N, CA, C and O atoms as a MOPAC input file, in Angstrom:
PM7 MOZYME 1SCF
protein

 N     -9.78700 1    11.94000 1     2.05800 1
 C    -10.58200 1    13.03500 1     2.59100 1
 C     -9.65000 1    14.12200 1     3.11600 1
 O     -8.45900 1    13.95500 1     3.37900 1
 N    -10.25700 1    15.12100 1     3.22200 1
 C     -9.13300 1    16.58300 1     3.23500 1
 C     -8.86100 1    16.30800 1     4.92100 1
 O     -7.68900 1    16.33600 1     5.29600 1
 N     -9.93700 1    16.04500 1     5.92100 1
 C     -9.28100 1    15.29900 1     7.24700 1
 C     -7.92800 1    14.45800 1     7.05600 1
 O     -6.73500 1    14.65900 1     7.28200 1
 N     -8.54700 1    13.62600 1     6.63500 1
 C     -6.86700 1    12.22000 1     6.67200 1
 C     -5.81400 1    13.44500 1     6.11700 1
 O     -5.04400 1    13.71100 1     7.04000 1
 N     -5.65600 1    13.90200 1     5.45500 1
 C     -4.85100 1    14.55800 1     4.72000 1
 C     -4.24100 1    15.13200 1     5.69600 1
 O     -3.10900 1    14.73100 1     5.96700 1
 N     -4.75200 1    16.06800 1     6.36600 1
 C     -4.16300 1    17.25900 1     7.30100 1
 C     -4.04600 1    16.44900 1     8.23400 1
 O     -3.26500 1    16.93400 1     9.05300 1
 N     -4.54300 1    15.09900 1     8.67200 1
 C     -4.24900 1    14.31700 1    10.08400 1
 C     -2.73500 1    14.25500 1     9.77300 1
 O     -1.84400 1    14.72500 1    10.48100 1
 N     -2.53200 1    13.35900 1     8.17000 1
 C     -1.30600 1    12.47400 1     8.40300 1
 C     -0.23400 1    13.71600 1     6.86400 1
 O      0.51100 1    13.34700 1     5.95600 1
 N     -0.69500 1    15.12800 1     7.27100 1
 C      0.04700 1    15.77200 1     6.80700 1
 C      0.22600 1    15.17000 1     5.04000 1
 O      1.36600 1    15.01200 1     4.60200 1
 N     -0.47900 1    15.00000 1     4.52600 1
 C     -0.33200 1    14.11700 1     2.89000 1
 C     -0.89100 1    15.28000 1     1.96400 1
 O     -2.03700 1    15.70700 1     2.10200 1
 N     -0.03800 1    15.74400 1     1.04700 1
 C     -0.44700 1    17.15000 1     0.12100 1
 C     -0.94400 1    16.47500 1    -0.62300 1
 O     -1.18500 1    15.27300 1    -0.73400 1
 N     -1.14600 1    17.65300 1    -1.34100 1
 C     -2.91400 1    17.36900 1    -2.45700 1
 C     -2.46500 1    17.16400 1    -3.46900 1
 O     -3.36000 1    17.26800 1    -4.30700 1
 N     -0.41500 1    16.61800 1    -4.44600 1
 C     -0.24600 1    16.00900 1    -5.27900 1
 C     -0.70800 1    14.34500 1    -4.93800 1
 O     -1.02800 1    13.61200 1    -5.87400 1
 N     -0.70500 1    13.93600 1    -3.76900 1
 C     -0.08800 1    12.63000 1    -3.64400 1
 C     -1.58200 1    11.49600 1    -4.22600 1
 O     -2.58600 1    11.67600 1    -3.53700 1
 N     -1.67200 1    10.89200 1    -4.87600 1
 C     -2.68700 1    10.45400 1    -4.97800 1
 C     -2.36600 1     8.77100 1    -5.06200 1
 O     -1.40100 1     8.25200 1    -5.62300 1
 N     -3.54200 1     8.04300 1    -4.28600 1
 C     -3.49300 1     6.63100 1    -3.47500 1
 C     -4.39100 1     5.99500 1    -2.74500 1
 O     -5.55700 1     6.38200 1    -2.81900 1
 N     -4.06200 1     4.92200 1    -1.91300 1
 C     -5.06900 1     4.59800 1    -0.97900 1
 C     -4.14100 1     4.70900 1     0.35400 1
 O     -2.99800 1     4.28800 1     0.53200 1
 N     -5.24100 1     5.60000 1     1.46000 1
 C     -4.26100 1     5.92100 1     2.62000 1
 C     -4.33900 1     4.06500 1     3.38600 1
 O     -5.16600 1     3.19100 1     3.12800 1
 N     -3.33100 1     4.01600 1     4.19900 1
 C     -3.35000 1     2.66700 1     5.29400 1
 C     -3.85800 1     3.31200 1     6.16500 1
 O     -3.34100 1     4.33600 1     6.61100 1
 N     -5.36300 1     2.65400 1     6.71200 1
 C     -5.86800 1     3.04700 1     7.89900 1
 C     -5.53300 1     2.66800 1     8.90600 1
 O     -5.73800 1     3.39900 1     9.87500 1
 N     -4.91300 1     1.43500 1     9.09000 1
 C     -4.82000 1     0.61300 1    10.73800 1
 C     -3.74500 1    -0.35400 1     9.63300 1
 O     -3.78800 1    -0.26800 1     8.40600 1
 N     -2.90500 1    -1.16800 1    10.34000 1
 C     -2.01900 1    -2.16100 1    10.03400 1
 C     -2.20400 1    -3.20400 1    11.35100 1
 O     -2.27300 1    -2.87600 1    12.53600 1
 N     -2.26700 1    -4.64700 1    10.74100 1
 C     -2.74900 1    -5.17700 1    11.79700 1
 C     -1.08900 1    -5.69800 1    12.40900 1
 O     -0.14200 1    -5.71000 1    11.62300 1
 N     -0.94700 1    -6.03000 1    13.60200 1
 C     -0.06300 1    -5.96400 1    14.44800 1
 C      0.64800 1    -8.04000 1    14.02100 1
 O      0.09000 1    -9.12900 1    14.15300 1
 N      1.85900 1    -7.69200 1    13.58200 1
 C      2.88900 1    -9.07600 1    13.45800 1
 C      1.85200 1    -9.78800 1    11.91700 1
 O      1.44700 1   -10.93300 1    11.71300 1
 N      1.73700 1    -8.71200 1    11.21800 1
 C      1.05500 1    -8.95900 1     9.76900 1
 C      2.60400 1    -8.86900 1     8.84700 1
 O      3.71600 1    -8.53600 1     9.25800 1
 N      2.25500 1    -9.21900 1     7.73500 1
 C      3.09500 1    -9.23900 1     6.94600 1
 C      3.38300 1    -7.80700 1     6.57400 1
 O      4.55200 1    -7.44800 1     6.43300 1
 N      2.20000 1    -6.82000 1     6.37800 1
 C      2.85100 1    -5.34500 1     6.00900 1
 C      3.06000 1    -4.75000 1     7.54000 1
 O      3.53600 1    -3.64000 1     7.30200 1
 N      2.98100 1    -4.85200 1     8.76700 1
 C      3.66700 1    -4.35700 1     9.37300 1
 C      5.25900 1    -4.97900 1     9.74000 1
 O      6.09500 1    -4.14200 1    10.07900 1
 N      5.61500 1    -6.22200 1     9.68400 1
 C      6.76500 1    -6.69600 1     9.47400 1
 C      8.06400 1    -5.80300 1     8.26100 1
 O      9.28900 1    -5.68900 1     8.22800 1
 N      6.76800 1    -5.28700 1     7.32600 1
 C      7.86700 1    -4.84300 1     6.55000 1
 C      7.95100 1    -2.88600 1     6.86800 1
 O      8.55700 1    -1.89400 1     6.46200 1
 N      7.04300 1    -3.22100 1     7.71100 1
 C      7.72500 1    -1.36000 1     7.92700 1
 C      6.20400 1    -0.36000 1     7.70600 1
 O      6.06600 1     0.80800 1     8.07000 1
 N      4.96800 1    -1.40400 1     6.86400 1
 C      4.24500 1    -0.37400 1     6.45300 1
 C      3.94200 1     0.41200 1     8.08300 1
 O      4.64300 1     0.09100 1     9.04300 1
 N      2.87100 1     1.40700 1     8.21100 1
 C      2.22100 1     2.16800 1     9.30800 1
 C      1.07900 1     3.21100 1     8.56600 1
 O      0.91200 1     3.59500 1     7.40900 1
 N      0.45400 1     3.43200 1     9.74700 1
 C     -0.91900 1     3.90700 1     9.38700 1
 C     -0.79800 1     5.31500 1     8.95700 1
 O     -0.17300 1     6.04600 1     9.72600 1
 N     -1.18400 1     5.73700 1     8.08200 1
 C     -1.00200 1     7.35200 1     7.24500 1
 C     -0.10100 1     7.27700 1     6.12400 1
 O      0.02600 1     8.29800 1     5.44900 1
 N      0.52800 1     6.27300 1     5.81900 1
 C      1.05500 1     6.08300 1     4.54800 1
 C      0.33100 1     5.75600 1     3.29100 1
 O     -0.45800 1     4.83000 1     3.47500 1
 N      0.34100 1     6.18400 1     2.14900 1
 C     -0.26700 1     6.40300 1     1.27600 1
 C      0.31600 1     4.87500 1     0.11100 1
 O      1.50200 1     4.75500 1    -0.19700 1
 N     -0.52500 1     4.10500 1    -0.26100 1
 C     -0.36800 1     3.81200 1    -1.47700 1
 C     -0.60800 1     3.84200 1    -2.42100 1
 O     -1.73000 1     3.47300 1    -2.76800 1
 N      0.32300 1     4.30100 1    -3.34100 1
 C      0.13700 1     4.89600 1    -4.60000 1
 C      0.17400 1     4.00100 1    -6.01000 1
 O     -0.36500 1     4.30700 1    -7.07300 1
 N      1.11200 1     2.58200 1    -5.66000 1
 C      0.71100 1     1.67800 1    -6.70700 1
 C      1.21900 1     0.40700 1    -6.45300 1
 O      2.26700 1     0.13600 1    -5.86700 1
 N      0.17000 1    -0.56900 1    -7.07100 1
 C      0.66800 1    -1.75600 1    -6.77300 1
 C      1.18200 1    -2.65300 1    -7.99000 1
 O      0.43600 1    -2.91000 1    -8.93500 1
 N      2.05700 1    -2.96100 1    -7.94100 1
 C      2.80100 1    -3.90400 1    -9.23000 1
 C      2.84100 1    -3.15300 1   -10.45100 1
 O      2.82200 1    -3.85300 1   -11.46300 1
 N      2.89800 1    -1.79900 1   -10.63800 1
 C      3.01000 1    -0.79300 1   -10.93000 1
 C      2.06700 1    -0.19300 1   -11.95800 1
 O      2.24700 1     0.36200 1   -13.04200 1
 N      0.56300 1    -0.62600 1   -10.93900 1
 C     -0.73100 1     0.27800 1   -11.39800 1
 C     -1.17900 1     0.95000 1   -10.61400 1
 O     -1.49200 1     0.61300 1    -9.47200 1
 N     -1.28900 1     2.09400 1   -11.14100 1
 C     -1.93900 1     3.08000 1   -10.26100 1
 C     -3.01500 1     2.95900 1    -9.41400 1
 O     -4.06500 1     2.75600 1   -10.02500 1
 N     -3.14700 1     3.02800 1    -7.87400 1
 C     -4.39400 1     2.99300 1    -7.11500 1
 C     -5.01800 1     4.14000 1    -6.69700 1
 O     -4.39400 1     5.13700 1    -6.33500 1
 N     -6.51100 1     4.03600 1    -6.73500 1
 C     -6.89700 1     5.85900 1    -6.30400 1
 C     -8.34100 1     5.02200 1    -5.73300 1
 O     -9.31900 1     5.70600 1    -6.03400 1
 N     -8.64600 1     4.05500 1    -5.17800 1
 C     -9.10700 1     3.50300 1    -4.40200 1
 C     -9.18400 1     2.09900 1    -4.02400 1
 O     -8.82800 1     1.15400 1    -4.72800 1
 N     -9.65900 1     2.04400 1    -2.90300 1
 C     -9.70200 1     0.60000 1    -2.04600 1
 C     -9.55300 1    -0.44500 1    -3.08000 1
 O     -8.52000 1    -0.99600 1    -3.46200 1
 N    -11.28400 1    -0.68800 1    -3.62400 1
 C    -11.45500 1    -2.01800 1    -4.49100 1
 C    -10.39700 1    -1.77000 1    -5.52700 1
 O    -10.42500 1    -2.87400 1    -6.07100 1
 N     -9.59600 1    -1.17300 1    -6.10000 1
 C     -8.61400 1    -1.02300 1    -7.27800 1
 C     -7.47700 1    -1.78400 1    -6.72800 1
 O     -6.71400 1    -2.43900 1    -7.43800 1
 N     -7.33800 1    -1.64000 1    -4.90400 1
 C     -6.15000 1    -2.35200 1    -4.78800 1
 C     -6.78700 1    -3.62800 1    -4.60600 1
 O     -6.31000 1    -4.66100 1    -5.07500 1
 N     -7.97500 1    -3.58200 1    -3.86300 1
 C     -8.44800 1    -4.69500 1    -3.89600 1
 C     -7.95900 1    -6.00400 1    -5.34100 1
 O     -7.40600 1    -7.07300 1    -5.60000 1
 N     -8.47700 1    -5.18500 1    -5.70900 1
 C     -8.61300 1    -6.22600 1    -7.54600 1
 C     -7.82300 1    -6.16900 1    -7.94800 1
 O     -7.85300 1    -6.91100 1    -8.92900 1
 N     -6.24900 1    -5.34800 1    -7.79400 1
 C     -5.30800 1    -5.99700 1    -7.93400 1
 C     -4.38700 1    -7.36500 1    -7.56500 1
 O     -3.76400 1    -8.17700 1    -8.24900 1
 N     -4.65400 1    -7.17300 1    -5.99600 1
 C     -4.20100 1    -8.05100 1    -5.46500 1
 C     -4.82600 1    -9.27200 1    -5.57100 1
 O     -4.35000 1   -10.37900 1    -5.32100 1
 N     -6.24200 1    -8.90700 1    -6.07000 1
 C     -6.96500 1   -10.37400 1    -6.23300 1
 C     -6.47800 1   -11.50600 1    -7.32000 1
 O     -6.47500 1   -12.73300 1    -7.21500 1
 N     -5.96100 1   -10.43700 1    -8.67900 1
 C     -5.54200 1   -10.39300 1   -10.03600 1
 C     -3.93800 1   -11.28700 1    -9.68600 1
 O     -3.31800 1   -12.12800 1   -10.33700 1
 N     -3.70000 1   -10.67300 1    -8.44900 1
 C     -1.92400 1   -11.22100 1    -8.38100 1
 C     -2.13700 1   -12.86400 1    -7.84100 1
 O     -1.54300 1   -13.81800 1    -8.34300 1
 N     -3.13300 1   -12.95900 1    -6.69100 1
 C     -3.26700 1   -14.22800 1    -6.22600 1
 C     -4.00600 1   -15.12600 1    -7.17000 1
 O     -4.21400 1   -16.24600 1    -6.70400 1
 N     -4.38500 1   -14.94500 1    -8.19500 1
 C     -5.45700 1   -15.72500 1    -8.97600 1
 C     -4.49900 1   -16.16800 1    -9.82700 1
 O     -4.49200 1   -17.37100 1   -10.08900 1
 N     -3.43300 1   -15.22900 1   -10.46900 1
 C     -2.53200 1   -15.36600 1   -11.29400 1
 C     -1.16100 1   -16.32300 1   -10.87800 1
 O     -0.35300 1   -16.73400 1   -11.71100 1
 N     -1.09900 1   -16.53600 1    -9.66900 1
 C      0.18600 1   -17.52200 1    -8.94600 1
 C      0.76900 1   -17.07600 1    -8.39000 1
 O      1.53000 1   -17.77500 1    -7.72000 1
 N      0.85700 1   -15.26300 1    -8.22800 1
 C      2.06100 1   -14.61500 1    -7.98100 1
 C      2.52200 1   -15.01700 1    -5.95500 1
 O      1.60400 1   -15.20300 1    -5.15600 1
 N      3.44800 1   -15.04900 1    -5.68100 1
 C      3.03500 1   -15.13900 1    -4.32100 1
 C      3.81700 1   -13.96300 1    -3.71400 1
 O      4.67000 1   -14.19300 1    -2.85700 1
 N      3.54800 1   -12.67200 1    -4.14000 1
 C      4.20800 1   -11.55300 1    -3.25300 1
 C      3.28700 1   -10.27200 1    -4.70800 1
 O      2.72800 1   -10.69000 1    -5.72200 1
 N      3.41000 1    -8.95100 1    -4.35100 1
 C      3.24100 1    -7.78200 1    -4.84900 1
 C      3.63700 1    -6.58800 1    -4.36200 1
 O      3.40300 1    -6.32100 1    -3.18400 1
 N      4.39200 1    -5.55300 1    -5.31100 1
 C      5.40200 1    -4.75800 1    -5.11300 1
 C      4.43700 1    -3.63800 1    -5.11300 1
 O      3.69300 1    -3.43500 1    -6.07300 1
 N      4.44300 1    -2.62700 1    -3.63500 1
 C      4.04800 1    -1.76000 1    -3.40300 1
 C      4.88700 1    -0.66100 1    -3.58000 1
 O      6.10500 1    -0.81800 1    -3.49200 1
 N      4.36900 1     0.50200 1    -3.83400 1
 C      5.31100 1     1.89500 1    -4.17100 1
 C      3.92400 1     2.76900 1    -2.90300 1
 O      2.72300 1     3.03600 1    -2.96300 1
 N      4.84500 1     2.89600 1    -2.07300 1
 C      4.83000 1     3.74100 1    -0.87700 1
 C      4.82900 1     5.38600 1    -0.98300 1
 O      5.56300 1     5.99400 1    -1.76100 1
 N      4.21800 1     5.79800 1    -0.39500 1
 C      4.66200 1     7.14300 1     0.27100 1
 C      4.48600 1     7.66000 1     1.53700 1
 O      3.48100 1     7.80800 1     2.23300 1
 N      5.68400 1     7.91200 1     1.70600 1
 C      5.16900 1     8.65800 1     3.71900 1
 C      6.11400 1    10.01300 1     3.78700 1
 O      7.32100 1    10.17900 1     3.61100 1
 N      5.17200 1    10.78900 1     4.07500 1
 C      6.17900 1    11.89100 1     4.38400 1
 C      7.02400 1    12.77500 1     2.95800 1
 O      7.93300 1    13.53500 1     3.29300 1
 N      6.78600 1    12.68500 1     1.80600 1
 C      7.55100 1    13.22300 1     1.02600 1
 C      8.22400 1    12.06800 1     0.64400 1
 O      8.83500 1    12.42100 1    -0.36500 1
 N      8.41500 1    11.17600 1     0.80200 1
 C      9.45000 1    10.31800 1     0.15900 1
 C      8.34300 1     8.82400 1    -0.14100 1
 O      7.31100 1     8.50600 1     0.45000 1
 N      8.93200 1     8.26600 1    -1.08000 1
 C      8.57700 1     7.28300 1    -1.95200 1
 C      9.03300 1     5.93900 1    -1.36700 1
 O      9.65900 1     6.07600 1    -0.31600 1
 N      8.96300 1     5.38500 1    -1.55000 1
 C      9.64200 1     3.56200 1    -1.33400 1
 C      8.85200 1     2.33700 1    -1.78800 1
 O      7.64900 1     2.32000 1    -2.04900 1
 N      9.92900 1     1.04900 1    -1.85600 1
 C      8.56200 1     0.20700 1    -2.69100 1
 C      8.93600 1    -1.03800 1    -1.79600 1
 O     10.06200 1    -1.19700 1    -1.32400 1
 N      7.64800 1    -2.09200 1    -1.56900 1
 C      7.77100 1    -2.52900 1    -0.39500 1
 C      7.36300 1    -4.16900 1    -1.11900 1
 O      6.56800 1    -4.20900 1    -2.05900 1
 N      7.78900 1    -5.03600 1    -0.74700 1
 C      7.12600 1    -6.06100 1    -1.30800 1
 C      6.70200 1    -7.19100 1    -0.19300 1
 O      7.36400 1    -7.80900 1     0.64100 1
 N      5.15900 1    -7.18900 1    -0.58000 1
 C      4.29400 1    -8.36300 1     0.65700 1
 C      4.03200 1    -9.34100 1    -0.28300 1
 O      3.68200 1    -9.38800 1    -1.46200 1
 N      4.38100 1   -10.29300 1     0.82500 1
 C      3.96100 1   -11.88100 1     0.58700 1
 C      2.49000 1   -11.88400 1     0.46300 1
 O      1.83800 1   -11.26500 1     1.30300 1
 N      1.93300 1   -12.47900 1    -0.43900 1
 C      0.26200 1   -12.93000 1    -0.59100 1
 C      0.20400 1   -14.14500 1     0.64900 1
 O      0.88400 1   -15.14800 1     0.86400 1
 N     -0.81600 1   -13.59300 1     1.24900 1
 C     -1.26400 1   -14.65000 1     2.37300 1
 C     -1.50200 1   -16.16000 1     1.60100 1
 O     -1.90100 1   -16.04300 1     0.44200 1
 N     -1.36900 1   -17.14200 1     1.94200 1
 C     -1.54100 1   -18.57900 1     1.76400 1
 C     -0.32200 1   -18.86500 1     0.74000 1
 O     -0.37800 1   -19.92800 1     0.12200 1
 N      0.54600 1   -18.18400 1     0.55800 1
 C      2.00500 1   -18.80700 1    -0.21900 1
 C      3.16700 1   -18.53300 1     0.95900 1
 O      3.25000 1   -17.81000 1     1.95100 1
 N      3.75000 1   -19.21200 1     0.49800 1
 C      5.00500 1   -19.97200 1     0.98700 1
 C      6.52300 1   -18.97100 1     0.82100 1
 O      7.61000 1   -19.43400 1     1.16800 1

């Protein structure tokens, strides 16, 4: 929404799902994620909403994987982040 946008400063190339809240001693805040960062893809498919990441990640845990590689954006810059799937080891 053009709000979030101008809240967390995110131009109108960047396209993703914003992080609304990160829950506190979670696995994506351990790794650095925070709230206003944009994700733009997971395991390197494009997301442009919720259930897309949703059903990816569903796709990764169904499949065995026990982690999935996020490609970040905050601020102008890119990064790729990789979370452990809850219930693996």
């Amino acid at each position: 929404a053009a709000a979030d946008r101008e809240a967390y400063n995110i131009g109108a190339e960047v396209k993703g799902v914003l992080v609304a809240a990160v829950e506190p001693q979670s696995e994506a805040a351990l790794k650095g994620l925070i709230e206003g960062e944009v994700i733009v893809e997971i395991n390197q498919q494009a997301v442009d909403a919720p259930q897309k990441a949703a059903d990816i990640i569903a796709a990764a845990k169904k499949a065995g994987r026990s982690s999935v590689l996020l490609l970040v954006h905050r601020e102008d810059d890119v990064r790729f982040v990789a979370l452990r799937l809850s219930g693996k080891k």
